[in-house]
Amino acid sequence: MPSRPPFSDIVSSLPATVPFVPPEESERRTGQKIQLRLGANESSFGMSPRAAEAMRHAVEEAHLYGDAHCHELRTELARHHGVETEHIVFGSGIDELLGLICRVFLNPGDPITTSLGGYPTFNYHVKGFGGQLHQVPYDGDRNDLKGLADKARQTGSRILYLANPDNPTGTFYTAEELKCFRRQLPEGCLLLLDEAYVEFAPEEDVMPFDPADPQIIRTRTFSKAHGMAGARIAYAITHPETVDAVNKIRNHFGINRIAQAGALASLRDPGFIRSVAEKVAQGREEYASLARELGFRPIPSSTNFVAIDVGSAKRAQAIMDALWEEGVFVRVPGVEPLNRCIRVGVGTPEERRQFAEAFREAARRTGIDG
Amino acid sequence: MPSRPPFSDIVSSLPATVPFVPPEESERRTGQKIQLRLGANESSFGMSPRAAEAMRHAVEEAHLYGDAHCHELRTELARHHGVETEHIVFGSGIDELLGLICRVFLNPGDPITTSLGGYPTFNYHVKGFGGQLHQVPYDGDRNDLKGLADKARQTGSRILYLANPDNPTGTFYTAEELKCFRRQLPEGCLLLLDEAYVEFAPEEDVMPFDPADPQIIRTRTFSKAHGMAGARIAYAITHPETVDAVNKIRNHFGINRIAQAGALASLRDPGFIRSVAEKVAQGREEYASLARELGFRPIPSSTNFVAIDVGSAKRAQAIMDALWEEGVFVRVPGVEPLNRCIRVGVGTPEERRQFAEAFREAARRTGIDG
């Protein structure tokens, strides 16, 4: 029997794990077909018709590699955000960028700070590059900014990860709060500010860019408000030195041509994004009312989903299972105490009507012994 | 001035480099607009109309993440290749897979064997994960199989990289030759067999899969014969243990939904791929005749490009520059002695006519003092 080389020390030490089981895999495992897909924070409002048109058109040129520099999109983004093009680096989704950022800054064993119950894919990449995770519990369903800064200082963390608006809670810190937090960030620690959902937060409360600050890297995506999750394109804005470092290791031709075309067209249709954000805000209100009607507590959200506190992890699990039996896909965060919440994406009005019906029934059924 | 964390030891040690300058960037740097794009080994014959239709259709669902398991495509590929689904792992292009394979098997400092002048993106990833490259010169414009096996043994290499058919030479080893080579592979060394161009080689000469052999991993792509370079989808076939290891670290939701749909449709249109391969074979013959007519030597190719030996590195550079001035994009391999060749993609009949005209002129002009 021939023998392969051993796996690397880090890979050998890793468990077999995935950050998320894909909903299609859950369908295959259970035999249940999803009727209402509200568990992956995708946009029920789709993409800009201009983006869709650009992407269909780009299919005709998909035998050609995409521009490795994403020059046209980069130029438009720089204008859009009021930064220079050299402050921007692209990835095929924020997930890829999180891995690249870990790789750029981590030696095996290096400490990292994040919230306990924060985005699993970040943790996955930290471990995948041999980093050591330090996790700070949420404080009243919000990221504990002081706790995070203290932990980063105590552990000498190289990176502090903060999703803002947050996933899975949906909570948000304003520019003023973040500026104060920035001052508490220890020297030599990078603030990795994941802003995947930022278009759903009040525009006036979003912290302005200061790309000259080498201690902050901010990730943005076309997967959420732009409705292009399946197209895989995202970017980070940071100091050019860090962009250069990512460029030493990234997969240069990895950003597909169709996504580049779609992202550019979507960026040029800001009215569409505004209208999606408005529709989502309205849907959040509906979900909040629904939750209160059923005696549950909606966590205030600045994203395209709402986490509904149903009182206990047991009840949350039971409700999620009952919903799944009706073909309704939602998620429950994996970690205490957030696992007493149902996280549900803001659907279209018709999807919300269907969800409300199924949720009322699931609440009723699970309430008997819940 | 605030300070970021230092970059990781590996990233700090890397030079600022890219495996390839994208043609769009060359256009921007020189102001020359490309009229004839034959330098990136893309398919001038585009993709299957069925694949294009499937991709346009998939744009409608691109607000949803693609299936992280690529289940439908995986099932179809397994049937196509006569392997089990657990032998297959996907990447957004072979480039991404090469990085993942390095990461799975390499500790910093580990030795790797490849050909001197072989695929630069593999070398880029080896260095990016701290590996130590050992390079074996080509032998008569072919990969030196004995030399590679000997070097791998001498250095204790963990991976031996072989592109077959080869890039940039286009040369090919048959199943019989590779089986003999397999027996020379030292224990504990992985053969990474990059088969990006395999659909252009004689089908009967391609080595059958033996996915129970843990010492071989073979990469395949939809970028070349399938004409989907800009869509970014590829896969590797290997032992399930290695698939599991890649699954511990890969970007699970990284394969875009549109590419998955296109790849599936393309796979179900084998007649299209056969017809592309036939057209390419005809084009290679034309290029070979053209080369001989001009007193050059075409290297026999089993790919969708031909490397034409024009006698010297100086002449090759001069011809490439002269072609560029006419808007014709071809490449010259970066390393001696292959850098005496012009590498040109097989275009459509009309593109070949245009290339022949420009090439004759460039040969004439550079011949005066060449």
XYZ file of C-alpha atoms in Angstrom, chain A residues 1-9 11-12 14-20 22 24-25 28 37 40 42-43 46-47 52 55-56 59-60 62-69 71 92 95-96 103-107 124 128-129 158 182 187-190 212-215 223-224 227-232 241-242 245 247-254 256-258, chain B residues 1-9 11-12 14-20 22 24-25 28 37 40 42-43 46-47 52 55-56 59-60 62-69 71 92 95-96 103-107 124 128-129 158 182 187-190 212-215 223-224 227-232 241-242 245 247-254 256-258:
170
model
C 0.000 0.000 0.000
C 1.603 3.271 -1.073
C 1.755 6.085 1.460
C 0.979 9.737 1.016
C 2.851 12.412 2.950
C 1.420 13.266 6.362
C -0.887 16.244 6.518
C 0.603 19.462 7.875
C 0.804 19.869 11.636
C -4.360 20.360 9.405
C -3.637 17.174 11.368
C -8.006 20.206 13.134
C -11.315 18.453 13.709
C -13.563 17.568 10.776
C -15.886 20.548 10.930
C -17.760 23.020 8.777
C -18.843 26.501 9.834
C -22.375 25.884 8.503
C -25.631 24.095 3.773
C -29.308 21.780 0.563
C -27.399 19.225 2.644
C -30.763 15.679 1.570
C -35.545 29.740 2.808
C -28.934 31.948 5.461
C -29.704 35.878 1.831
C -31.682 38.696 0.243
C -32.823 39.650 -5.183
C -30.413 41.830 -7.078
C -28.791 40.799 -13.392
C -24.332 39.342 -15.372
C -26.345 37.673 -18.117
C -21.850 35.087 -19.436
C -21.002 35.707 -23.096
C -17.028 33.971 -19.335
C -14.496 32.013 -21.383
C -12.084 34.843 -20.463
C -10.514 35.243 -17.046
C -11.760 38.184 -15.045
C -9.439 41.135 -14.515
C -7.242 40.118 -11.566
C -7.161 43.760 -10.436
C -9.892 47.665 -12.084
C -14.709 35.865 -3.451
C -15.390 34.388 3.978
C -12.355 34.246 1.717
C -3.070 34.269 7.033
C -1.522 37.707 6.658
C -1.329 38.398 10.376
C -1.159 35.054 12.222
C 1.684 32.833 13.139
C -12.954 28.412 11.424
C -7.362 26.770 10.225
C -4.245 28.957 10.432
C -3.162 40.283 16.937
C -11.142 52.463 18.634
C -1.454 48.977 20.057
C -0.451 46.172 17.710
C -3.953 44.742 17.510
C -5.905 44.874 14.257
C -4.856 55.825 6.778
C -5.457 53.984 10.067
C -3.386 50.804 9.734
C -5.127 49.237 12.702
C -23.866 39.144 -0.884
C -26.415 40.863 1.334
C -28.447 40.307 -3.355
C -25.474 38.544 -4.926
C -24.540 35.856 -2.364
C -24.280 33.168 -5.031
C -21.982 35.317 -7.185
C -19.175 35.528 -4.594
C 0.448 48.170 3.309
C -2.060 45.557 4.322
C 0.432 41.999 2.028
C -1.697 40.677 -2.642
C 1.383 38.580 -1.840
C -0.755 35.546 -1.097
C -4.219 35.883 -2.602
C -5.586 33.922 -5.528
C -5.158 36.688 -8.106
C -7.527 35.413 -10.766
C -10.084 34.178 -8.239
C -15.098 35.622 -11.309
C -15.847 37.827 -14.278
C -19.634 37.593 -13.974
C 0.619 57.009 14.769
C -1.221 53.797 15.656
C 0.481 50.539 14.863
C -0.933 47.421 13.284
C 0.322 43.968 14.219
C 3.331 42.732 12.251
C 2.600 40.511 9.281
C 3.125 36.787 9.802
C 6.659 35.456 9.478
C 4.136 36.874 4.633
C 6.888 39.192 5.871
C 7.585 37.081 0.714
C 8.453 39.441 -2.113
C 5.743 41.548 -3.738
C 5.015 39.336 -6.710
C 2.198 38.027 -8.870
C 2.261 34.781 -10.876
C 0.968 36.606 -13.982
C -3.281 40.266 -16.127
C -5.961 44.164 -18.747
C -3.186 45.535 -16.549
C -3.452 50.001 -18.798
C -6.187 37.799 -26.951
C -3.872 33.381 -21.387
C -8.429 30.789 -22.672
C -10.786 29.041 -25.065
C -16.319 29.746 -25.773
C -18.608 27.547 -23.769
C -24.365 29.586 -21.250
C -25.665 30.268 -16.376
C -27.986 33.013 -17.599
C -28.362 34.576 -12.510
C -32.018 34.653 -11.423
C -27.749 34.339 -7.606
C -29.081 36.007 -4.450
C -28.819 32.517 -2.916
C -25.536 30.899 -1.880
C -24.443 27.994 -4.019
C -24.593 24.512 -2.531
C -21.385 24.166 -0.506
C -21.225 20.474 -1.438
C -23.983 17.929 -4.809
C -12.794 28.147 -7.594
C -5.290 27.932 -8.757
C -7.287 27.817 -5.534
C -1.703 24.109 2.816
C -2.894 20.574 3.523
C 0.532 18.997 3.117
C 3.182 21.621 3.873
C 4.800 22.738 7.049
C 3.559 31.102 -5.822
C 3.107 31.449 0.115
C 2.888 28.562 2.571
C 6.262 16.125 0.154
C 4.317 6.400 -10.636
C 7.057 6.798 -0.634
C 5.602 9.718 1.275
C 5.611 12.037 -1.741
C 2.342 13.193 -3.282
C -7.670 4.469 -4.044
C -4.049 5.549 -4.571
C -3.444 8.069 -1.761
C -0.250 9.289 -3.407
C -11.620 26.843 -17.508
C -10.062 25.368 -20.642
C -14.542 27.546 -21.936
C -15.451 28.808 -18.457
C -12.228 30.458 -17.205
C -14.093 33.544 -16.017
C -16.601 31.453 -14.062
C -14.019 29.898 -11.700
C -8.764 11.072 3.298
C -7.221 13.933 1.386
C -8.395 17.168 4.899
C -12.659 20.078 3.688
C -11.186 21.047 7.059
C -9.779 24.260 5.651
C -11.496 25.185 2.388
C -13.866 28.095 1.887
C -17.038 26.012 1.923
C -19.384 28.456 0.247
C -16.763 29.682 -2.208
C -20.338 30.359 -7.042
C -23.821 29.217 -7.947
C -23.646 30.335 -11.569
